[in-house]
């Protein structure tokens, strides 16, 4: 089998080569500069390669090298806190090697080869270990990085060492096979597990509308579709910042450079609400901005997913944010059109739906080979052209994911953030999760959610009437419903991501908030029944105090005080009526 | 090296020329096609193989015949750059139009440019005061941002762009912006309008102008913005200047892109535009920003006219997904005689939060703009209601909001073409208008700011 061939044709990122006979998805090195690429089509004696770097200047006749290996991710200590491009080249290393702009032909390993890590074994000579079993520990920041037996190795421990090692030095031998702290895994293949389990624990995000109304479970899948400017990225970043996962993988897939900068600047300054450590210590960033090579963008979601699965296998809860899956789909479309494949809907390849479902199916709560419970939660942003949700990427995504957070440009225009439409969004996990909410938050949590949804639904119906006859024509009782709905929207649903207090609301407090509004509603209804006009109720000082309470630093005491004040102020009203 | 001339053209289609049986030619290499009359047209290799090479000819294929000679220049397209370019007017392919001497290059740079390593980027956060309230107050522009103007035919987007170019400054700093202006397929009249303004205000001294006019070859529009951005990068990151790049009109650029796609018989995406248009536009727009350790910056203001004022049209849509917000010009405001006719609700600046607040603009800026947004949106909604049920059936509260929306457009958004409002004036006007609403409705503003800035409170002091 020949390992070296030559370029036959170059058209943009797609290079055709002759003289090699690789397997599909093997990595090939193209041209004198050895640009990295991946085999995506084989026909006759020709091999089609998508190249991850700019191909300007490549000529027919230059050499092509077949590496005989698929695209691999390097997995081991040192991933956390890293910033990679779509094919796991560390961006800081690239900057040192080639300056401020991304040039080409530079290879950089995903894991630092020189850094030494302190390995402490968890098994001893003579122990029998299976694939995926944990053989030792490394401190990676504040996290325990559990070193696992690679999935293709098992047997008896011949020897195992303790001390300082690089990721390439053998630390253990299992039935004659040396094991290092680093594993390599083909990114397009899901890592093995024992079985998937039911997702019945919520991913707590501190975002009120998400946690209370449309909760996502650990190991669940969610999509955030929305036109530009509706806040997909801010929502994704809020999830990356505040969700109670152990590890966060954030993929900036074909998005803005300045947005990645924002992440890079803010994350190191923020604290993980669970551990108090800098958020960067639990985060892996993959940044393949829109003007970086399109083929590497296509690969970036798989690179990210593989890293997420690796930490899941240690028994961690990982959440993966992909912003935006539409750019990924467009990369597929671009490559597909260069291959002159017969297009499906809107020029997207016919395999779009299959690729999307393969990707989202790698999410889940699982029992790992090491016997732990781990999970990968996937949240994909979708950027539908013209905000039109009937387009193929959105539709194919919605067929797979179980949580749908619909962003709405109407809400955006009135600066209602997060601009998530409460009438069209849904979560199919609520019934799985209600047991957990009852046990750990409050017994009546699901009922409270149902109450809020009902008010919001009734508001939508009443608004239609108001549009025709004006709000003055409504009976007082219905005016009150509108007022309560307004309170739910303004106090509970609106949340300011940039306000230090408001940006994160713990579940318990979310409950108290909603409960307080419900209590207000009950008292107000009683007052209206004894002929207090709704306008008087709206002007109650406690109503205004409640509205502003979410920005108060001592918010929990404030809410308690409001609850007391509310009772007395309503009593005062009752006297007048 | 004298390269070999081929006379093996096999096909000419639209802007494309197919040449057979060549020596190996590099992808993206420049080519020169000689016409029988002795003139030479330049082009670039789009597809290369042992069997044939496809060349996209920038100046159009008119006059090329099968026996025309083709030479390959062995390098990709380069732009000669130097400091002396300031004050010059160049054609859409970089030739002097002002009768001046050719550019003596200090460097020759690849026009495609490379992506800035996200790790090397610095956060854009310096507030640019444009003197336009609807932008400064509500959709703040910062250095290193790319903020397009979404407009329509017949709307005064050129005036807005010129006013920004004239008035833009970073407060407390004396540095002026250098302006790089790239015209793509605009009319001669429009071009003269821009030039007259540049000359009148003296901006031309610190400007580099690239002109591809409506009657220039459409294909040239593919390279014009790249020449402009290459120049801008040189000025910003080599000569430490703050550069404002105005690209107009992106719609013409995209039409040229579609033309090439069609000529290559590519599978089209939405509305016939190529499926890679997002990536292609990104390679323009993403050439804005700041780099760690460099003094200069590139701020981009692309202008695009939305066909049929349709914001979901692929050109506007894809642009909005790449740029950091948009300034939307609205026809109804224009008809009502409001300049600048900026639809504040549909506009957005994603980097606003980084550029405003204490030390940058003023502590109450964010709260005031949020409150104005909410109140204005509510007032606009009520207008729809008034059309059906009449003003009388509104509650007192609603009437106030209705009035606020009118005032907001007439006093806050509207201003003179030469009126340069500083940020304090802008916020002052906003407070005066907010003061017409009941104080209990100002739910988005912290108590302490109301006490400090609300006119009612200040008068009582």
PDB file of N, CA and C in Angstrom, chain A residues 401-460:
ATOM      1  N   UNK A 401     -33.716  16.692  19.644  1.00  0.00           N
ATOM      2  CA  UNK A 401     -33.507  17.211  20.996  1.00  0.00           C
ATOM      3  C   UNK A 401     -34.814  17.211  21.772  1.00  0.00           C
ATOM      4  N   UNK A 402     -34.682  17.272  23.110  1.00  0.00           N
ATOM      5  CA  UNK A 402     -35.874  17.166  23.933  1.00  0.00           C
ATOM      6  C   UNK A 402     -36.193  18.462  24.669  1.00  0.00           C
ATOM      7  N   UNK A 403     -35.295  19.432  24.560  1.00  0.00           N
ATOM      8  CA  UNK A 403     -35.618  20.739  25.117  1.00  0.00           C
ATOM      9  C   UNK A 403     -35.466  21.765  24.013  1.00  0.00           C
ATOM     10  N   UNK A 404     -36.435  22.639  23.934  1.00  0.00           N
ATOM     11  CA  UNK A 404     -36.449  23.642  22.884  1.00  0.00           C
ATOM     12  C   UNK A 404     -36.637  24.995  23.547  1.00  0.00           C
ATOM     13  N   UNK A 405     -35.592  25.804  23.483  1.00  0.00           N
ATOM     14  CA  UNK A 405     -35.674  27.159  24.013  1.00  0.00           C
ATOM     15  C   UNK A 405     -35.748  28.095  22.818  1.00  0.00           C
ATOM     16  N   UNK A 406     -36.955  28.580  22.542  1.00  0.00           N
ATOM     17  CA  UNK A 406     -37.159  29.372  21.327  1.00  0.00           C
ATOM     18  C   UNK A 406     -36.869  30.837  21.603  1.00  0.00           C
ATOM     19  N   UNK A 407     -35.898  31.388  20.929  1.00  0.00           N
ATOM     20  CA  UNK A 407     -35.597  32.804  21.078  1.00  0.00           C
ATOM     21  C   UNK A 407     -36.472  33.597  20.121  1.00  0.00           C
ATOM     22  N   UNK A 408     -36.822  34.787  20.560  1.00  0.00           N
ATOM     23  CA  UNK A 408     -37.860  35.517  19.868  1.00  0.00           C
ATOM     24  C   UNK A 408     -37.371  36.946  19.617  1.00  0.00           C
ATOM     25  N   UNK A 409     -37.371  37.367  18.344  1.00  0.00           N
ATOM     26  CA  UNK A 409     -36.822  38.696  18.074  1.00  0.00           C
ATOM     27  C   UNK A 409     -37.760  39.805  18.558  1.00  0.00           C
ATOM     28  N   UNK A 410     -39.056  39.499  18.711  1.00  0.00           N
ATOM     29  CA  UNK A 410     -39.988  40.505  19.260  1.00  0.00           C
ATOM     30  C   UNK A 410     -39.611  40.834  20.702  1.00  0.00           C
ATOM     31  N   UNK A 411     -39.287  39.795  21.460  1.00  0.00           N
ATOM     32  CA  UNK A 411     -38.889  40.021  22.846  1.00  0.00           C
ATOM     33  C   UNK A 411     -37.572  40.784  22.897  1.00  0.00           C
ATOM     34  N   UNK A 412     -36.706  40.438  21.975  1.00  0.00           N
ATOM     35  CA  UNK A 412     -35.406  41.092  21.910  1.00  0.00           C
ATOM     36  C   UNK A 412     -35.587  42.587  21.695  1.00  0.00           C
ATOM     37  N   UNK A 413     -36.517  42.949  20.814  1.00  0.00           N
ATOM     38  CA  UNK A 413     -36.684  44.369  20.488  1.00  0.00           C
ATOM     39  C   UNK A 413     -37.130  45.177  21.687  1.00  0.00           C
ATOM     40  N   UNK A 414     -37.855  44.530  22.621  1.00  0.00           N
ATOM     41  CA  UNK A 414     -38.216  45.299  23.816  1.00  0.00           C
ATOM     42  C   UNK A 414     -37.261  45.010  24.954  1.00  0.00           C
ATOM     43  N   UNK A 415     -36.113  44.457  24.622  1.00  0.00           N
ATOM     44  CA  UNK A 415     -35.055  44.159  25.596  1.00  0.00           C
ATOM     45  C   UNK A 415     -35.573  43.291  26.731  1.00  0.00           C
ATOM     46  N   UNK A 416     -36.430  42.346  26.384  1.00  0.00           N
ATOM     47  CA  UNK A 416     -36.801  41.315  27.351  1.00  0.00           C
ATOM     48  C   UNK A 416     -35.783  40.193  27.197  1.00  0.00           C
ATOM     49  N   UNK A 417     -34.863  40.116  28.150  1.00  0.00           N
ATOM     50  CA  UNK A 417     -33.823  39.088  28.091  1.00  0.00           C
ATOM     51  C   UNK A 417     -33.908  38.186  29.302  1.00  0.00           C
ATOM     52  N   UNK A 418     -33.606  36.926  29.216  1.00  0.00           N
ATOM     53  CA  UNK A 418     -33.350  36.210  27.973  1.00  0.00           C
ATOM     54  C   UNK A 418     -34.611  36.175  27.105  1.00  0.00           C
ATOM     55  N   UNK A 419     -34.429  36.383  25.793  1.00  0.00           N
ATOM     56  CA  UNK A 419     -35.576  36.526  24.895  1.00  0.00           C
ATOM     57  C   UNK A 419     -36.157  35.162  24.528  1.00  0.00           C
ATOM     58  N   UNK A 420     -36.416  34.354  25.555  1.00  0.00           N
ATOM     59  CA  UNK A 420     -36.946  33.016  25.314  1.00  0.00           C
ATOM     60  C   UNK A 420     -38.473  33.071  25.375  1.00  0.00           C
ATOM     61  N   UNK A 421     -39.098  32.669  24.309  1.00  0.00           N
ATOM     62  CA  UNK A 421     -40.549  32.727  24.233  1.00  0.00           C
ATOM     63  C   UNK A 421     -41.150  31.610  25.082  1.00  0.00           C
ATOM     64  N   UNK A 422     -41.957  32.007  26.090  1.00  0.00           N
ATOM     65  CA  UNK A 422     -42.475  31.008  27.044  1.00  0.00           C
ATOM     66  C   UNK A 422     -43.647  30.225  26.472  1.00  0.00           C
ATOM     67  N   UNK A 423     -44.212  30.710  25.378  1.00  0.00           N
ATOM     68  CA  UNK A 423     -45.358  29.982  24.830  1.00  0.00           C
ATOM     69  C   UNK A 423     -44.928  28.904  23.847  1.00  0.00           C
ATOM     70  N   UNK A 424     -43.834  29.131  23.129  1.00  0.00           N
ATOM     71  CA  UNK A 424     -43.431  28.142  22.127  1.00  0.00           C
ATOM     72  C   UNK A 424     -42.340  27.194  22.625  1.00  0.00           C
ATOM     73  N   UNK A 425     -41.623  27.572  23.678  1.00  0.00           N
ATOM     74  CA  UNK A 425     -40.559  26.690  24.175  1.00  0.00           C
ATOM     75  C   UNK A 425     -41.162  25.472  24.860  1.00  0.00           C
ATOM     76  N   UNK A 426     -40.384  24.427  24.969  1.00  0.00           N
ATOM     77  CA  UNK A 426     -40.858  23.276  25.731  1.00  0.00           C
ATOM     78  C   UNK A 426     -39.698  22.459  26.284  1.00  0.00           C
ATOM     79  N   UNK A 427     -40.003  21.641  27.301  1.00  0.00           N
ATOM     80  CA  UNK A 427     -39.039  20.681  27.800  1.00  0.00           C
ATOM     81  C   UNK A 427     -39.764  19.361  27.962  1.00  0.00           C
ATOM     82  N   UNK A 428     -39.225  18.311  27.381  1.00  0.00           N
ATOM     83  CA  UNK A 428     -39.849  16.995  27.537  1.00  0.00           C
ATOM     84  C   UNK A 428     -39.302  16.254  28.751  1.00  0.00           C
ATOM     85  N   UNK A 429     -38.449  16.949  29.537  1.00  0.00           N
ATOM     86  CA  UNK A 429     -37.863  16.288  30.701  1.00  0.00           C
ATOM     87  C   UNK A 429     -38.643  16.554  31.981  1.00  0.00           C
ATOM     88  N   UNK A 430     -39.640  17.464  31.934  1.00  0.00           N
ATOM     89  CA  UNK A 430     -40.255  17.873  33.196  1.00  0.00           C
ATOM     90  C   UNK A 430     -40.765  16.680  33.994  1.00  0.00           C
ATOM     91  N   UNK A 431     -41.430  15.720  33.338  1.00  0.00           N
ATOM     92  CA  UNK A 431     -41.984  14.603  34.117  1.00  0.00           C
ATOM     93  C   UNK A 431     -40.869  13.742  34.723  1.00  0.00           C
ATOM     94  N   UNK A 432     -39.740  13.595  34.007  1.00  0.00           N
ATOM     95  CA  UNK A 432     -38.611  12.846  34.575  1.00  0.00           C
ATOM     96  C   UNK A 432     -38.021  13.545  35.793  1.00  0.00           C
ATOM     97  N   UNK A 433     -38.072  14.886  35.759  1.00  0.00           N
ATOM     98  CA  UNK A 433     -37.328  15.650  36.754  1.00  0.00           C
ATOM     99  C   UNK A 433     -38.176  16.065  37.954  1.00  0.00           C
ATOM    100  N   UNK A 434     -39.513  15.990  37.822  1.00  0.00           N
ATOM    101  CA  UNK A 434     -40.351  16.509  38.893  1.00  0.00           C
ATOM    102  C   UNK A 434     -40.092  15.824  40.226  1.00  0.00           C
ATOM    103  N   UNK A 435     -39.788  14.535  40.186  1.00  0.00           N
ATOM    104  CA  UNK A 435     -39.458  13.820  41.421  1.00  0.00           C
ATOM    105  C   UNK A 435     -38.291  14.503  42.125  1.00  0.00           C
ATOM    106  N   UNK A 436     -37.273  14.832  41.362  1.00  0.00           N
ATOM    107  CA  UNK A 436     -36.091  15.487  41.931  1.00  0.00           C
ATOM    108  C   UNK A 436     -36.457  16.852  42.507  1.00  0.00           C
ATOM    109  N   UNK A 437     -37.228  17.628  41.728  1.00  0.00           N
ATOM    110  CA  UNK A 437     -37.611  18.967  42.196  1.00  0.00           C
ATOM    111  C   UNK A 437     -38.416  18.891  43.496  1.00  0.00           C
ATOM    112  N   UNK A 438     -39.336  17.931  43.555  1.00  0.00           N
ATOM    113  CA  UNK A 438     -40.142  17.790  44.776  1.00  0.00           C
ATOM    114  C   UNK A 438     -39.254  17.467  45.968  1.00  0.00           C
ATOM    115  N   UNK A 439     -38.278  16.625  45.731  1.00  0.00           N
ATOM    116  CA  UNK A 439     -37.458  16.158  46.836  1.00  0.00           C
ATOM    117  C   UNK A 439     -36.458  17.231  47.270  1.00  0.00           C
ATOM    118  N   UNK A 440     -35.824  17.887  46.329  1.00  0.00           N
ATOM    119  CA  UNK A 440     -34.707  18.766  46.698  1.00  0.00           C
ATOM    120  C   UNK A 440     -35.057  20.244  46.718  1.00  0.00           C
ATOM    121  N   UNK A 441     -36.159  20.664  46.105  1.00  0.00           N
ATOM    122  CA  UNK A 441     -36.497  22.090  46.153  1.00  0.00           C
ATOM    123  C   UNK A 441     -37.749  22.305  46.989  1.00  0.00           C
ATOM    124  N   UNK A 442     -38.878  21.878  46.496  1.00  0.00           N
ATOM    125  CA  UNK A 442     -40.115  22.037  47.269  1.00  0.00           C
ATOM    126  C   UNK A 442     -41.148  21.082  46.717  1.00  0.00           C
ATOM    127  N   UNK A 443     -41.991  20.604  47.619  1.00  0.00           N
ATOM    128  CA  UNK A 443     -42.984  19.619  47.248  1.00  0.00           C
ATOM    129  C   UNK A 443     -43.916  20.141  46.143  1.00  0.00           C
ATOM    130  N   UNK A 444     -44.220  21.457  46.233  1.00  0.00           N
ATOM    131  CA  UNK A 444     -45.197  21.989  45.269  1.00  0.00           C
ATOM    132  C   UNK A 444     -44.541  22.658  44.063  1.00  0.00           C
ATOM    133  N   UNK A 445     -43.262  22.397  43.828  1.00  0.00           N
ATOM    134  CA  UNK A 445     -42.560  23.049  42.722  1.00  0.00           C
ATOM    135  C   UNK A 445     -43.249  22.822  41.372  1.00  0.00           C
ATOM    136  N   UNK A 446     -43.584  21.573  41.032  1.00  0.00           N
ATOM    137  CA  UNK A 446     -44.242  21.360  39.727  1.00  0.00           C
ATOM    138  C   UNK A 446     -45.572  22.092  39.620  1.00  0.00           C
ATOM    139  N   UNK A 447     -46.332  22.164  40.712  1.00  0.00           N
ATOM    140  CA  UNK A 447     -47.626  22.846  40.674  1.00  0.00           C
ATOM    141  C   UNK A 447     -47.431  24.345  40.458  1.00  0.00           C
ATOM    142  N   UNK A 448     -46.372  24.867  41.089  1.00  0.00           N
ATOM    143  CA  UNK A 448     -46.082  26.293  40.945  1.00  0.00           C
ATOM    144  C   UNK A 448     -45.755  26.609  39.480  1.00  0.00           C
ATOM    145  N   UNK A 449     -44.991  25.723  38.856  1.00  0.00           N
ATOM    146  CA  UNK A 449     -44.660  25.909  37.447  1.00  0.00           C
ATOM    147  C   UNK A 449     -45.938  25.875  36.607  1.00  0.00           C
ATOM    148  N   UNK A 450     -46.814  24.930  36.912  1.00  0.00           N
ATOM    149  CA  UNK A 450     -48.060  24.816  36.147  1.00  0.00           C
ATOM    150  C   UNK A 450     -48.894  26.073  36.306  1.00  0.00           C
ATOM    151  N   UNK A 451     -48.911  26.626  37.545  1.00  0.00           N
ATOM    152  CA  UNK A 451     -49.671  27.848  37.788  1.00  0.00           C
ATOM    153  C   UNK A 451     -49.136  28.993  36.935  1.00  0.00           C
ATOM    154  N   UNK A 452     -47.803  29.145  36.924  1.00  0.00           N
ATOM    155  CA  UNK A 452     -47.198  30.241  36.164  1.00  0.00           C
ATOM    156  C   UNK A 452     -47.492  30.086  34.671  1.00  0.00           C
ATOM    157  N   UNK A 453     -47.377  28.882  34.172  1.00  0.00           N
ATOM    158  CA  UNK A 453     -47.622  28.653  32.755  1.00  0.00           C
ATOM    159  C   UNK A 453     -49.079  28.969  32.403  1.00  0.00           C
ATOM    160  N   UNK A 454     -49.973  28.660  33.351  1.00  0.00           N
ATOM    161  CA  UNK A 454     -51.382  28.908  33.079  1.00  0.00           C
ATOM    162  C   UNK A 454     -51.653  30.408  32.989  1.00  0.00           C
ATOM    163  N   UNK A 455     -51.077  31.160  33.920  1.00  0.00           N
ATOM    164  CA  UNK A 455     -51.253  32.621  33.883  1.00  0.00           C
ATOM    165  C   UNK A 455     -50.729  33.179  32.561  1.00  0.00           C
ATOM    166  N   UNK A 456     -49.550  32.703  32.163  1.00  0.00           N
ATOM    167  CA  UNK A 456     -48.950  33.227  30.933  1.00  0.00           C
ATOM    168  C   UNK A 456     -49.795  32.867  29.722  1.00  0.00           C
ATOM    169  N   UNK A 457     -50.328  31.681  29.750  1.00  0.00           N
ATOM    170  CA  UNK A 457     -51.189  31.248  28.649  1.00  0.00           C
ATOM    171  C   UNK A 457     -52.455  32.111  28.600  1.00  0.00           C
ATOM    172  N   UNK A 458     -53.041  32.365  29.788  1.00  0.00           N
ATOM    173  CA  UNK A 458     -54.255  33.183  29.816  1.00  0.00           C
ATOM    174  C   UNK A 458     -53.951  34.604  29.370  1.00  0.00           C
ATOM    175  N   UNK A 459     -52.773  35.089  29.724  1.00  0.00           N
ATOM    176  CA  UNK A 459     -52.398  36.432  29.285  1.00  0.00           C
ATOM    177  C   UNK A 459     -52.411  36.509  27.756  1.00  0.00           C
ATOM    178  N   UNK A 460     -51.836  35.478  27.121  1.00  0.00           N
ATOM    179  CA  UNK A 460     -51.779  35.488  25.660  1.00  0.00           C
ATOM    180  C   UNK A 460     -53.182  35.552  25.069  1.00  0.00           C
TER     181      UNK A 460
END
